[in-house]
Coordinates of C-alpha atoms and ligand atoms in Angstrom, one line a residue:
X1 CA 0.0 0.0 -0.1
X2 CA 2.6 2.5 -1.2
X3 CA 6.1 2.2 -0.7
X4 CA 8.7 4.8 0.4
X5 CA 12.5 5.0 -0.5
X6 CA 14.5 7.7 0.6
X7 CA 18.4 8.2 0.3
X8 CA 20.9 10.9 1.5
X9 CA 24.6 10.1 0.1
X10 CA 27.3 10.0 -2.7
X11 CA 26.2 6.6 -4.3
X12 CA 24.2 6.5 -7.4
X13 CA 21.0 8.2 -6.0
X14 CA 18.8 7.1 -9.1
X15 CA 19.8 3.7 -9.0
X16 CA 19.2 3.6 -5.1
X17 CA 15.7 4.7 -5.4
X18 CA 14.8 2.7 -8.5
X19 CA 16.2 -0.5 -7.2
X20 CA 14.2 0.5 -3.6
X21 CA 11.2 1.1 -5.5
X22 CA 11.8 -2.4 -7.1
X23 CA 11.6 -4.2 -3.6
X24 CA 8.5 -2.2 -2.7
X25 CA 6.5 -2.3 -5.8
X26 CA 4.5 -5.2 -4.4
X27 CA 3.1 -2.6 -2.4
X28 CA 1.2 -0.6 -4.7
X29 CA 1.7 -0.2 -8.4
X30 CA -0.5 2.5 -10.1
X31 CA 2.3 5.2 -10.7
X32 CA 5.7 5.8 -9.3
X33 CA 8.1 9.0 -8.9
X34 CA 11.1 10.0 -7.7
X35 CA 12.5 13.5 -6.9
X36 CA 16.5 14.3 -6.7
X37 CA 17.9 17.3 -5.2
X38 CA 21.4 18.3 -5.9
X39 CA 23.3 21.6 -5.7
X40 CA 19.7 23.3 -3.8
X41 CA 17.8 22.3 -7.2
X42 CA 15.2 19.5 -7.3
X43 CA 14.1 17.7 -10.5
X44 CA 11.1 15.2 -10.2
X45 CA 9.7 12.4 -12.5
X46 CA 6.4 10.6 -12.6
X47 CA 4.8 8.2 -14.5
X48 CA 1.7 6.1 -14.4
X49 CA 1.4 2.4 -14.4
X50 CA 4.2 -0.1 -13.1
X51 CA 7.7 1.0 -12.2
X52 CA 9.0 -0.3 -15.7
X53 CA 7.5 3.0 -17.0
X54 CA 9.0 5.6 -14.7
X55 CA 12.6 3.9 -15.3
X56 CA 12.1 3.8 -18.8
X57 CA 11.3 7.8 -18.8
X58 CA 14.2 8.5 -16.5
X59 CA 17.1 6.5 -18.6
X60 CA 18.9 9.4 -19.5
X61 CA 18.6 11.2 -15.6
X62 CA 22.0 10.9 -14.3
X63 CA 23.5 12.3 -10.6
X64 CA 26.6 12.3 -9.6
X65 CA 28.3 13.5 -6.3
X66 CA 26.5 14.2 -3.0
X67 CA 22.7 14.3 -3.3
X68 CA 19.5 13.4 -1.8
X69 CA 16.5 11.5 -3.0
X70 CA 13.1 10.7 -2.5
X71 CA 10.8 8.1 -4.0
X72 CA 7.3 6.7 -4.2
X73 CA 5.2 3.8 -5.5
X74 CA 1.5 4.1 -5.2
X75 CA -1.7 2.6 -4.4
X76 CA -4.1 4.9 -5.0
X77 CA -6.4 6.1 -2.1
X78 CA -7.5 9.8 -2.9
X79 CA -7.3 10.6 -6.8
X80 CA -7.1 8.4 -9.9
X81 CA -3.8 6.9 -10.7
X82 CA -3.0 9.8 -13.1
X83 CA 0.5 11.5 -13.3
X84 CA -0.5 14.7 -11.8
X85 CA -1.7 12.1 -8.8
X86 CA 1.6 10.6 -8.4
X87 CA 3.9 11.0 -5.8
X88 CA 6.3 13.1 -5.5
X89 CA 3.9 16.1 -4.9
X90 CA 5.5 19.7 -5.0
X91 CA 4.8 23.1 -3.8
X92 CA 7.0 25.9 -4.4
X93 CA 10.5 24.8 -3.1
X94 CA 9.8 21.3 -1.5
X95 CA 8.6 17.6 -2.5
X96 CA 6.8 14.9 -0.7
X97 CA 6.1 11.4 -0.6
X98 CA 3.5 10.0 1.9
X99 CA 2.2 6.5 2.3
X100 CA -0.9 6.5 4.5
X101 CA -4.2 8.8 4.5
X102 CA -4.7 12.6 5.5
X103 CA -8.0 12.3 7.3
X104 CA -8.4 16.1 7.6
X105 CA -7.1 16.8 4.3
X106 CA -10.3 18.6 2.9
X107 CA -10.3 21.2 6.0
X108 CA -6.5 21.6 5.7
X109 CA -6.6 22.1 2.0
X110 CA -9.5 24.7 1.9
X111 CA -8.0 26.6 4.3
X112 CA -4.4 26.4 2.4
X113 CA -6.4 27.2 -0.8
X114 CA -8.4 30.3 0.7
X115 CA -4.8 31.6 1.7
X116 CA -3.4 31.7 -1.9
X117 CA -2.1 27.8 -2.4
X118 CA -2.4 26.2 -5.4
X119 CA -3.3 22.5 -5.5
X120 CA -2.4 20.3 -8.7
X121 CA -3.9 17.3 -7.7
X122 CA -6.7 15.2 -6.2
X123 CA -4.6 13.7 -3.5
X124 CA -4.5 14.3 0.4
X125 CA -0.7 14.4 0.3
X126 CA -0.6 17.4 -1.4
X127 CA -1.7 19.2 2.1
X128 CA 1.3 18.3 3.5
X129 CA 3.7 20.1 1.0
X130 CA 1.6 23.5 1.0
X131 CA 1.2 23.4 4.9
X132 CA 4.8 23.0 5.4
X133 CA 5.7 25.6 2.8
X134 CA 3.4 28.1 4.7
X135 CA 4.9 27.3 7.9
X136 CA 8.3 27.5 6.6
X137 CA 8.0 30.8 5.1
X138 CA 6.5 32.1 8.5
X139 CA 8.8 30.9 11.0
X140 CA 11.9 30.9 8.7
X141 CA 13.1 27.5 10.1
X142 CA 12.3 24.6 8.5
X143 CA 12.7 22.1 11.4
X144 CA 10.1 24.3 13.4
X145 CA 7.8 24.1 9.8
X146 CA 8.0 20.6 9.7
X147 CA 7.3 19.8 13.5
X148 CA 4.1 22.4 13.1
X149 CA 3.0 20.4 10.1
X150 CA 3.2 16.9 11.5
X151 CA 1.1 18.2 14.2
X152 CA -1.5 19.5 12.2
X153 CA -1.9 16.1 10.4
X154 CA -4.3 13.5 11.4
X155 CA -4.7 10.2 9.9
X156 CA -1.8 7.2 9.4
X157 CA 1.3 8.4 7.5
X158 CA 5.2 7.8 6.7
X159 CA 6.4 10.9 4.9
X160 CA 9.8 12.1 3.5
X161 CA 10.4 15.8 2.4
X162 CA 13.0 17.6 1.1
X163 CA 13.3 21.2 0.5
X164 CA 15.6 23.2 -1.8
X165 CA 16.4 25.8 1.0
X166 CA 18.0 23.0 3.1
X167 CA 19.8 20.7 0.5
X168 CA 21.3 18.4 2.8
X169 CA 18.5 17.1 4.8
X170 CA 15.6 14.8 4.4
X171 CA 12.8 15.6 6.7
X172 CA 10.7 12.3 8.1
X173 CA 7.5 11.5 10.2
X174 CA 5.7 8.2 11.1
X175 CA 2.6 7.4 12.4
X176 CA 0.5 4.6 11.8
X177 CA 2.7 3.3 8.2
X178 CA 5.6 1.7 8.6
X179 CA 9.1 3.6 7.8
X180 CA 12.8 2.7 8.5
X181 CA 15.9 4.5 8.3
X182 CA 18.6 2.3 7.2
X183 CA 22.3 3.5 8.6
X184 CA 24.9 2.4 5.7
X185 CA 28.3 3.3 4.7
X186 CA 27.5 5.0 1.9
X187 CA 24.9 7.2 3.3
X188 CA 21.4 7.2 4.8
X189 CA 18.4 5.0 3.9
X190 CA 14.9 5.3 4.1
X191 CA 12.1 2.6 3.4
X192 CA 8.7 1.2 4.1
X193 CA 10.3 -2.1 4.5
X194 CA 13.4 -3.9 5.2
X195 CA 13.3 -5.5 1.8
X196 CA 14.3 -2.3 0.3
X197 CA 17.6 -2.0 2.6
X198 CA 19.1 -5.4 1.9
X199 CA 22.5 -5.3 0.9
X200 CA 22.6 -1.5 1.6
X201 CA 23.0 -1.4 5.4
X202 CA 23.2 -4.2 8.1
X203 CA 21.3 -1.9 10.6
X204 CA 17.9 0.3 10.8
X205 CA 15.8 2.1 13.0
X206 CA 12.6 0.9 13.4
X207 CA 10.9 4.1 13.9
X208 CA 7.7 4.0 16.4
X209 CA 4.2 6.0 15.7
X210 CA 4.5 9.6 16.6
X211 CA 8.3 10.0 15.7
X212 CA 9.6 12.7 13.7
X213 CA 12.9 14.5 12.5
X214 CA 15.6 15.2 9.9
X215 CA 18.6 13.6 9.0
X216 CA 21.7 15.5 7.4
X217 CA 25.0 13.8 6.7
X218 CA 26.3 14.7 10.3
X219 CA 23.6 13.9 12.3
X220 CA 20.5 12.1 12.7
X221 CA 17.6 14.0 14.7
X222 CA 15.0 12.2 16.2
X223 CA 11.8 13.5 18.5
X224 CA 9.0 12.2 19.9
X225 CA 6.2 15.0 20.0
X226 CA 8.9 17.8 21.4
X227 CA 11.0 15.6 23.0
X228 CA 14.6 14.4 21.8
X229 CA 15.0 10.5 21.7
X230 CA 17.9 8.4 21.1
X231 CA 17.9 6.5 17.8
X232 CA 18.2 2.7 18.5
X233 CA 19.6 0.7 15.6
X234 CA 18.7 -2.8 15.1
X235 CA 20.3 -5.7 12.6
X236 CA 18.4 -6.2 9.8
X237 CA 17.6 -10.0 9.7
X238 CA 20.4 -12.0 8.1
X239 CA 17.9 -14.4 6.4
X240 CA 16.4 -11.7 4.8
X241 CA 17.2 -11.6 0.9
X242 CA 15.9 -9.8 -2.1
X243 CA 13.5 -12.5 -3.9
X244 CA 14.1 -13.5 -7.2
X245 CA 12.0 -15.2 -9.2
X246 CA 14.6 -18.2 -10.1
X247 CA 13.3 -19.5 -13.5
X248 CA 9.6 -19.6 -12.6
X249 CA 7.3 -17.4 -14.5
X250 CA 5.8 -15.2 -11.7
X251 CA 6.8 -15.0 -8.0
X252 CA 3.5 -16.8 -7.2
X253 CA 4.4 -19.8 -8.9
X254 CA 7.9 -20.1 -7.4
X255 CA 6.2 -19.4 -4.0
X256 CA 3.8 -22.3 -4.5
X257 CA 6.6 -24.4 -5.2
X258 CA 8.4 -23.2 -2.1
X259 CA 5.6 -24.1 0.3
X260 CA 7.1 -27.7 0.8
X261 CA 10.3 -26.2 2.0
X262 CA 8.8 -23.2 4.2
X263 CA 6.8 -25.4 5.8
X264 CA 9.7 -27.6 7.1
X265 CA 11.0 -24.0 8.3
X266 CA 8.1 -23.0 10.1
X267 CA 8.1 -26.7 12.1
X268 CA 12.0 -26.3 12.7
X269 CA 12.8 -26.8 16.5
X270 CA 9.1 -26.5 17.5
X271 CA 8.6 -30.3 17.7
X272 CA 9.9 -32.4 20.2
X273 CA 9.6 -36.0 19.6
X274 CA 6.1 -36.3 20.6
X275 CA 5.3 -32.8 21.9
X276 CA 4.8 -29.4 20.3
X277 CA 7.4 -26.6 21.9
X278 CA 7.0 -23.1 20.9
X279 CA 9.6 -21.1 23.0
X280 CA 8.5 -17.9 22.0
X281 CA 5.1 -18.4 24.3
X282 CA 5.7 -18.0 27.9
X283 CA 4.1 -20.3 30.0
X284 CA 2.3 -17.3 31.6
X285 CA 1.0 -16.2 28.2
X286 CA -2.0 -19.0 28.1
X287 CA -2.4 -18.4 32.2
X288 CA -6.1 -17.7 32.8
X289 CA -6.9 -18.0 29.3
X290 CA -10.5 -19.7 28.4
X291 CA -11.0 -18.7 25.0
X292 CA -9.5 -17.2 21.9
X293 CA -10.4 -14.1 19.8
X294 CA -8.5 -13.9 16.3
X295 CA -8.5 -11.3 14.1
X296 CA -7.3 -10.5 10.6
X297 CA -8.0 -9.5 7.1
X298 CA -8.3 -11.2 3.6
X299 CA -6.1 -14.4 3.5
X300 CA -5.2 -14.3 6.9
X301 CA -8.9 -13.9 7.9
X302 CA -9.4 -17.2 6.1
X303 CA -6.4 -18.9 8.1
X304 CA -8.2 -17.6 11.2
X305 CA -11.4 -19.5 10.5
X306 CA -10.2 -22.5 9.6
X307 CA -8.1 -22.7 12.5
X308 CA -11.4 -22.5 14.8
X309 CA -12.1 -26.1 13.9
X310 CA -8.9 -27.0 15.0
X311 CA -9.0 -25.2 18.5
X312 CA -12.2 -26.6 18.6
X313 CA -11.7 -30.0 18.0
X314 CA -8.2 -30.6 19.2
X315 CA -8.0 -28.0 22.2
X316 CA -11.8 -27.7 23.1
X317 CA -11.2 -24.2 23.2
X318 CA -13.8 -21.9 21.9
X319 CA -12.3 -19.6 19.2
X320 CA -14.1 -16.7 17.6
X321 CA -13.1 -14.9 14.7
X322 CA -13.3 -11.0 13.8
X323 CA -12.7 -9.3 10.4
X324 CA -10.4 -6.5 11.7
X325 CA -12.1 -3.7 10.0
X326 CA -15.5 -4.7 11.5
X327 CA -14.1 -5.2 14.6
X328 CA -12.9 -1.8 15.3
X329 CA -15.7 0.0 14.6
X330 CA -17.9 -2.2 17.1
X331 CA -18.4 -2.1 20.5
X332 CA -17.1 -5.3 21.4
X333 CA -17.4 -7.0 24.5
X334 CA -14.0 -8.3 25.3
X335 CA -13.1 -10.8 28.2
X336 CA -9.7 -10.6 30.2
X337 CA -10.0 -14.4 29.8
X338 CA -9.6 -14.1 26.0
X339 CA -6.4 -14.3 24.3
X340 CA -6.3 -11.9 21.2
X341 CA -4.6 -13.5 18.1
X342 CA -3.9 -11.3 15.2
X343 CA -3.0 -12.8 12.3
X344 CA -1.1 -10.8 9.3
X345 CA 1.3 -11.7 6.7
X346 CA 3.0 -8.0 6.2
X347 CA 2.3 -7.5 10.4
X348 CA 1.4 -3.9 9.0
X349 CA -2.3 -4.2 8.2
X350 CA -3.7 -0.8 9.3
X351 CA -7.2 -2.3 10.8
X352 CA -5.2 -5.6 12.1
X353 CA -2.9 -3.4 13.8
X354 CA -5.4 -1.0 15.2
X355 CA -7.6 -4.0 16.2
X356 CA -4.7 -5.2 18.6
X357 CA -4.1 -2.2 20.2
X358 CA -7.7 -1.9 20.8
X359 CA -7.5 -5.1 22.4
X360 CA -4.6 -4.4 24.6
X361 CA -6.2 -1.3 25.5
X362 CA -9.3 -3.4 26.9
X363 CA -6.2 -5.4 29.0
X364 CA -6.2 -8.6 27.0
X365 CA -3.5 -10.4 26.3
X366 CA -1.9 -10.5 22.8
X367 CA -0.2 -12.5 20.2
X368 CA 0.8 -12.2 16.6
X369 CA 0.9 -14.8 14.1
X370 CA 3.0 -12.8 11.6
X371 CA 5.7 -13.5 8.7
X372 CA 7.7 -10.2 9.5
X373 CA 9.6 -9.5 12.2
X374 CA 9.9 -6.2 13.6
X375 CA 7.0 -4.9 12.2
X376 CA 4.4 -3.2 13.7
X377 CA 2.0 -5.8 14.8
X378 CA 5.1 -7.5 16.0
X379 CA 6.3 -4.8 17.9
X380 CA 2.6 -4.2 19.4
X381 CA 1.8 -7.5 20.7
X382 CA 2.8 -9.3 23.7
X383 CA 4.2 -12.2 22.1
X384 CA 4.6 -13.6 18.6
X385 CA 4.8 -16.6 16.5
X386 CA 6.8 -16.0 13.6
X387 CA 5.8 -18.1 10.2
X388 CA 8.8 -17.8 8.5
X389 CA 7.7 -18.2 5.2
X390 CA 10.3 -15.7 3.5
X391 CA 9.6 -12.7 1.8
X392 CA 6.6 -13.0 -0.3
X393 CA 6.1 -11.1 -3.4
X394 CA 3.0 -12.5 -5.1
X395 CA 0.2 -10.1 -4.3
X396 CA -2.0 -13.3 -4.1
X397 CA -1.1 -14.7 -0.8
X398 CA 0.1 -18.7 -1.0
X399 CA 3.1 -19.7 1.3
X400 CA 2.2 -17.0 4.0
X401 CA -1.2 -18.7 4.1
X402 CA 0.4 -22.4 4.5
X403 CA 3.0 -21.4 7.2
X404 CA 0.0 -19.5 9.3
X405 CA -2.0 -22.6 9.3
X406 CA 0.8 -24.5 10.4
X407 CA 1.5 -22.2 13.3
X408 CA -2.5 -22.1 14.1
X409 CA -2.3 -26.0 14.1
X410 CA 1.1 -25.8 16.6
X411 CA -0.7 -23.7 18.7
X412 CA -3.8 -25.8 19.0
X413 CA -1.7 -28.6 19.8
X414 CA 0.2 -26.7 22.3
X415 CA -3.0 -25.6 24.3
X416 CA -4.1 -29.3 23.6
X417 CA -1.0 -30.2 25.6
X418 CA -1.8 -27.9 28.5
X419 CA -5.4 -28.5 29.0
X420 CA -4.9 -32.4 28.2
X421 CA -7.6 -32.5 25.9
X422 CA -5.9 -35.0 23.3
X423 CA -4.7 -38.6 24.9
X424 CA -0.8 -39.2 24.0
X425 CA -1.8 -41.3 21.1
X426 CA -4.0 -38.8 19.4
X427 CA -1.2 -36.2 20.0
X428 CA 1.1 -38.4 18.4
X429 CA -0.7 -38.6 15.4
X430 CA -1.4 -35.0 15.1
X431 CA 2.2 -34.7 15.5
X432 CA 3.3 -37.2 12.6
X433 CA 0.6 -35.7 10.4
X434 CA 2.5 -32.4 10.9
X435 CA 5.8 -33.9 10.2
X436 CA 4.6 -35.4 6.7
X437 CA 2.9 -32.0 5.8
X438 CA 5.9 -30.8 3.8
X439 CA 5.7 -33.6 1.9
X440 CA 2.3 -33.2 0.3
X441 CA 3.0 -29.7 -0.3
X442 CA 5.7 -30.9 -3.0
X443 CA 4.0 -29.8 -6.8
X444 CA 4.1 -33.2 -8.7
X445 CA 4.9 -32.3 -12.5
X446 CA 2.1 -34.5 -13.6
X447 CA -0.4 -32.5 -11.4
X448 CA 0.6 -29.2 -12.7
X449 CA 0.3 -30.4 -16.3
X450 CA -3.1 -31.5 -15.9
X451 CA -4.3 -28.3 -13.8
X452 CA -2.4 -26.4 -16.6
X453 CA -4.6 -28.4 -19.3
X454 CA -7.7 -28.3 -17.5
X455 CA -7.6 -24.5 -16.8
X456 CA -8.8 -23.6 -20.9
X457 CA -12.3 -24.8 -19.9
X458 CA -12.7 -22.5 -17.1
X459 CA -12.0 -19.2 -18.3
X460 CA -15.7 -18.1 -18.8
X461 CA -19.0 -18.6 -17.2
X462 CA -20.8 -16.2 -15.1
X463 CA -19.1 -17.1 -12.1
X464 CA -17.6 -19.8 -9.8
X465 CA -18.9 -21.4 -6.5
X466 CA -15.5 -22.9 -4.2
X467 CA -17.6 -25.3 -2.1
X468 CA -16.6 -27.2 1.3
X469 CA -17.5 -28.5 4.7
X470 CA -15.6 -28.1 7.9
X471 CA -12.1 -26.9 7.5
X472 CA -12.5 -27.0 3.7
X473 CA -15.3 -24.2 4.0
X474 CA -12.4 -21.4 5.1
X475 CA -10.4 -23.4 2.5
X476 CA -13.1 -23.1 -0.3
X477 CA -13.1 -19.1 0.7
X478 CA -9.7 -19.0 0.0
X479 CA -9.7 -20.8 -3.2
X480 CA -12.4 -18.0 -4.0
X481 CA -10.2 -15.6 -3.2
X482 CA -7.2 -16.7 -5.0
X483 CA -9.1 -17.2 -8.5
X484 CA -10.9 -13.8 -8.0
X485 CA -7.5 -11.7 -6.9
X486 CA -5.4 -12.8 -10.2
X487 CA -8.0 -13.8 -13.3
X488 CA -10.9 -10.9 -12.1
X489 CA -13.6 -13.6 -12.5
X490 CA -16.4 -13.8 -10.1
X491 CA -15.9 -16.2 -7.1
X492 CA -17.5 -17.1 -4.2
X493 CA -16.6 -19.8 -1.3
X494 CA -19.9 -21.3 0.2
X495 CA -20.7 -23.8 3.0
X496 CA -21.6 -26.5 0.8
X497 CA -24.5 -27.5 3.0
X498 CA -26.0 -23.8 2.6
X499 CA -26.1 -24.2 -1.2
X500 CA -29.5 -25.1 -1.3
X501 CA -30.8 -22.1 0.9
X502 CA -30.1 -19.4 -2.2
X503 CA -27.4 -19.9 -4.4
X504 CA -28.3 -22.9 -6.1
X505 CA -30.6 -20.6 -7.8
X506 CA -27.8 -19.7 -10.0
X507 CA -27.1 -23.0 -11.2
X508 CA -26.5 -23.8 -14.9
X509 CA -24.0 -25.3 -17.0
X510 CA -22.4 -21.7 -17.3
X511 CA -22.0 -21.7 -13.4
X512 CA -18.8 -23.6 -12.2
X513 CA -18.7 -25.4 -8.9
X514 CA -15.2 -26.4 -7.4
X515 CA -16.3 -28.9 -5.0
X516 CA -13.5 -29.9 -2.2
X517 CA -14.4 -33.6 -1.6
X518 CA -12.1 -34.9 1.1
X519 CA -11.9 -38.2 2.3
X520 CA -11.7 -37.6 5.8
X521 CA -14.4 -35.7 7.0
X522 CA -18.3 -35.3 5.9
X523 CA -17.7 -37.3 2.5
X524 CA -21.2 -38.5 1.9
X525 CA -22.7 -35.4 2.9
X526 CA -20.5 -33.6 0.7
X527 CA -21.1 -35.5 -1.8
X528 CA -24.9 -35.4 -1.6
X529 CA -24.2 -31.3 -1.8
X530 CA -22.3 -31.6 -5.1
X531 CA -25.0 -34.2 -6.7
X532 CA -27.4 -31.4 -6.0
X533 CA -25.7 -29.0 -7.8
X534 CA -24.9 -31.2 -10.9
X535 CA -28.7 -32.2 -11.2
X536 CA -29.0 -28.7 -11.8
X537 CA -26.4 -28.9 -14.6
X538 CA -23.7 -26.7 -13.0
X539 CA -20.2 -27.6 -14.4
X540 CA -18.3 -29.0 -11.8
X541 CA -14.6 -29.9 -11.2
X542 CA -14.3 -32.2 -7.8
X543 CA -10.7 -32.0 -6.1
X544 CA -10.7 -35.1 -3.7
X545 CA -8.9 -38.5 -3.0
X546 CA -12.0 -40.7 -4.7
X547 CA -12.8 -40.0 -8.3
X548 CA -16.2 -38.8 -9.1
X549 CA -17.5 -39.9 -11.8
X550 CA -20.6 -37.7 -11.9
X551 CA -18.6 -34.5 -12.0
X552 CA -17.2 -32.9 -15.4
X553 CA -13.5 -32.8 -14.3
X554 CA -11.8 -34.3 -11.4
X555 CA -8.0 -33.6 -10.0
X556 CA -7.0 -36.1 -7.6
X557 CA -5.6 -35.6 -4.2
X558 CA -3.7 -38.7 -2.4
X559 CA -5.6 -40.6 0.0
X560 CA -4.9 -40.0 3.7
X561 CA -6.2 -40.5 7.3
X562 CA -5.4 -36.6 8.4
X563 CA -7.8 -33.7 7.3
X564 CA -5.1 -31.2 7.3
X565 CA -3.2 -33.3 5.1
X566 CA -5.8 -33.0 2.5
X567 CA -6.4 -29.4 3.5
X568 CA -3.1 -28.7 2.4
X569 CA -3.0 -30.8 -0.9
X570 CA -6.4 -29.1 -2.0
X571 CA -4.9 -25.5 -1.3
X572 CA -2.0 -26.3 -3.8
X573 CA -4.2 -27.6 -6.4
X574 CA -6.6 -24.4 -5.8
X575 CA -3.5 -21.9 -6.0
X576 CA -2.5 -23.8 -9.2
X577 CA -5.8 -23.5 -11.0
X578 CA -6.0 -19.8 -9.9
X579 CA -2.4 -19.6 -11.3
X580 CA -3.2 -21.3 -14.9
X581 CA -6.8 -19.7 -15.3
X582 CA -4.9 -16.0 -14.5
X583 CA -2.1 -16.7 -17.3
X584 CA -4.8 -18.1 -19.7
X585 CA -6.4 -14.7 -19.3
X586 CA -3.1 -13.1 -19.8
X587 CA -3.2 -11.0 -16.5
X588 CA -0.3 -9.9 -14.7
X589 CA -0.3 -12.6 -11.7
X590 CA 2.2 -11.3 -9.2
X591 CA 0.7 -7.7 -9.6
X592 CA -3.2 -7.9 -10.2
X593 CA -5.2 -4.9 -10.7
X594 CA -6.5 -2.9 -8.1
X595 CA -4.7 -4.5 -5.1
X596 CA -1.7 -4.1 -3.1
X597 CA 0.3 -6.6 -0.6
X598 CA 0.6 -4.6 2.3
X599 CA -2.7 -2.5 3.2
X600 CA -1.5 0.4 5.5
X601 CA -5.1 2.5 5.1
X602 CA -8.0 1.5 6.9
Ligands
G6P1 C1 -4.1 -7.7 1.5 C2 -3.3 -8.9 0.6 C3 -3.7 -10.0 1.2 C4 -3.7 -10.4 2.6 C5 -4.5 -9.0 3.3 C6 -4.1 -8.9 4.9 O1 -5.3 -7.3 0.8 O2 -3.4 -8.4 -0.8 O3 -3.1 -10.9 0.2 O4 -4.4 -11.4 2.8 O5 -3.8 -8.0 2.9 O6 -3.0 -8.7 5.0 P1 -1.9 -9.3 6.2 O7 -0.6 -8.7 5.5 O8 -2.5 -8.5 7.1 O9 -1.9 -10.5 6.1

């Protein structure tokens, strides 16, 4: 959801900014731009669409010697993705890039306009630069002007601002959107995420909300409100490397194939013979916990939903799920006996982060299940279980989901151990299935070929229903989400038993049903539901271990005695199906239209 990069130093500024944006492009790709300041003059460049357009447009741009630069890749919130709305936004002598939303921009804009400011864009961001310039003229002190500007902004922001009148400074501010300052040998760096700092610096300052300041070649000036604070640098995780496609057509494809390996990483050190051991969880975290309240968005929400079946069945613990954007504006009844569990791949999702803060204010203990160490959610939560999926670049989440499910399964067994809800033989069976899970995530070439061939029959129609029961209902939701995210075809996930209460009215040969038919859970019930749809001529693709003759198409999974193994295998089949359909439709699988990987606005 917008990516920000900044640099001050003597290396090739344009290269550093564009390379940084490349790493952050998954956060938004409606437009991109950068501004370079050398010898007291700022030049800005912008292009609509993917970053490549900006790269081509600025091939001739060069910089040498000391300079500063700020750059941005945008996911449009206020105003269409046009060049005028692309960042950086400019005033008469300064430029700004911003990630987040300025909630009081309408009133600020009116006031500034009435005082003579000329706005060029429809964005909320532009108020920042005009407000700053007005205050800079008034105070004749750029730091004071920046401080006053930040004080007047409401909403969420990560901001970088440069000013021709102080050519060796980058001003920054952070509230609610991520921002880090990288400390490198060749200068100071700014980025919305570690990914853009790798290879440039070993340490970064992860800014807290409410922080602002400026960097110059000699100093780093950091404040919280009016008080100076000492910057604390942390090492950038050594395992973080810039992701490459490694021969795959898309990052999403590579990430599907990586799942077997990363699931092994998720399990590493967390299984001890016949027990689960999660050293990140202090014994006291679960003391007095009688129920779980899980909260997330998007794919992470589906992982939360699926996990409730595990918590109930294995841990005999009540588990309730909340969509973060709904939870925030309700007046939820929260009990101190509930553990509040947030699930987030990025650790930056604005709604999930705010929900977490709400739960903390209400006195609940909190646990984050997250893929990004040092992210805002990780820093806010009392405890964290990292999913260890590695960088996920495809906007449609795959390996992050697989590892979230594994962590949630581990947690359900940890609680089961504590509450003795599973006898030792059953616990041992669970752990054996867990150890086997990475194997079922391996993608057989034959299966991928078959899905590729089959996909050509599913490129049209008036809609898809992904149906399942029990654990496989949230999986159906996730299958439908994957397809709609990258194919732009209408798809819905539904509990199979509910189809007859309305949606079956849509059934005809142009309605595609993707039916999850596991061998381990509610097999016969599920078959009946599918037959009801087939009787109404819905074109049906069955996925499961037993061939289903009545269906139009069938994709096999391995017979097994554990539902989670079927869950994982079906998950891969649906991911590949969505991928192949999207490729045939000629879409950009990794950067689907209108979406962004990390949603840092509410
Ligand atoms: C965006 C992404 C989804 C993701 C959701 C929640 O919409 O495109 O893939 O599931 O945000 O993100 P989180 O990082 O909190 O898991």
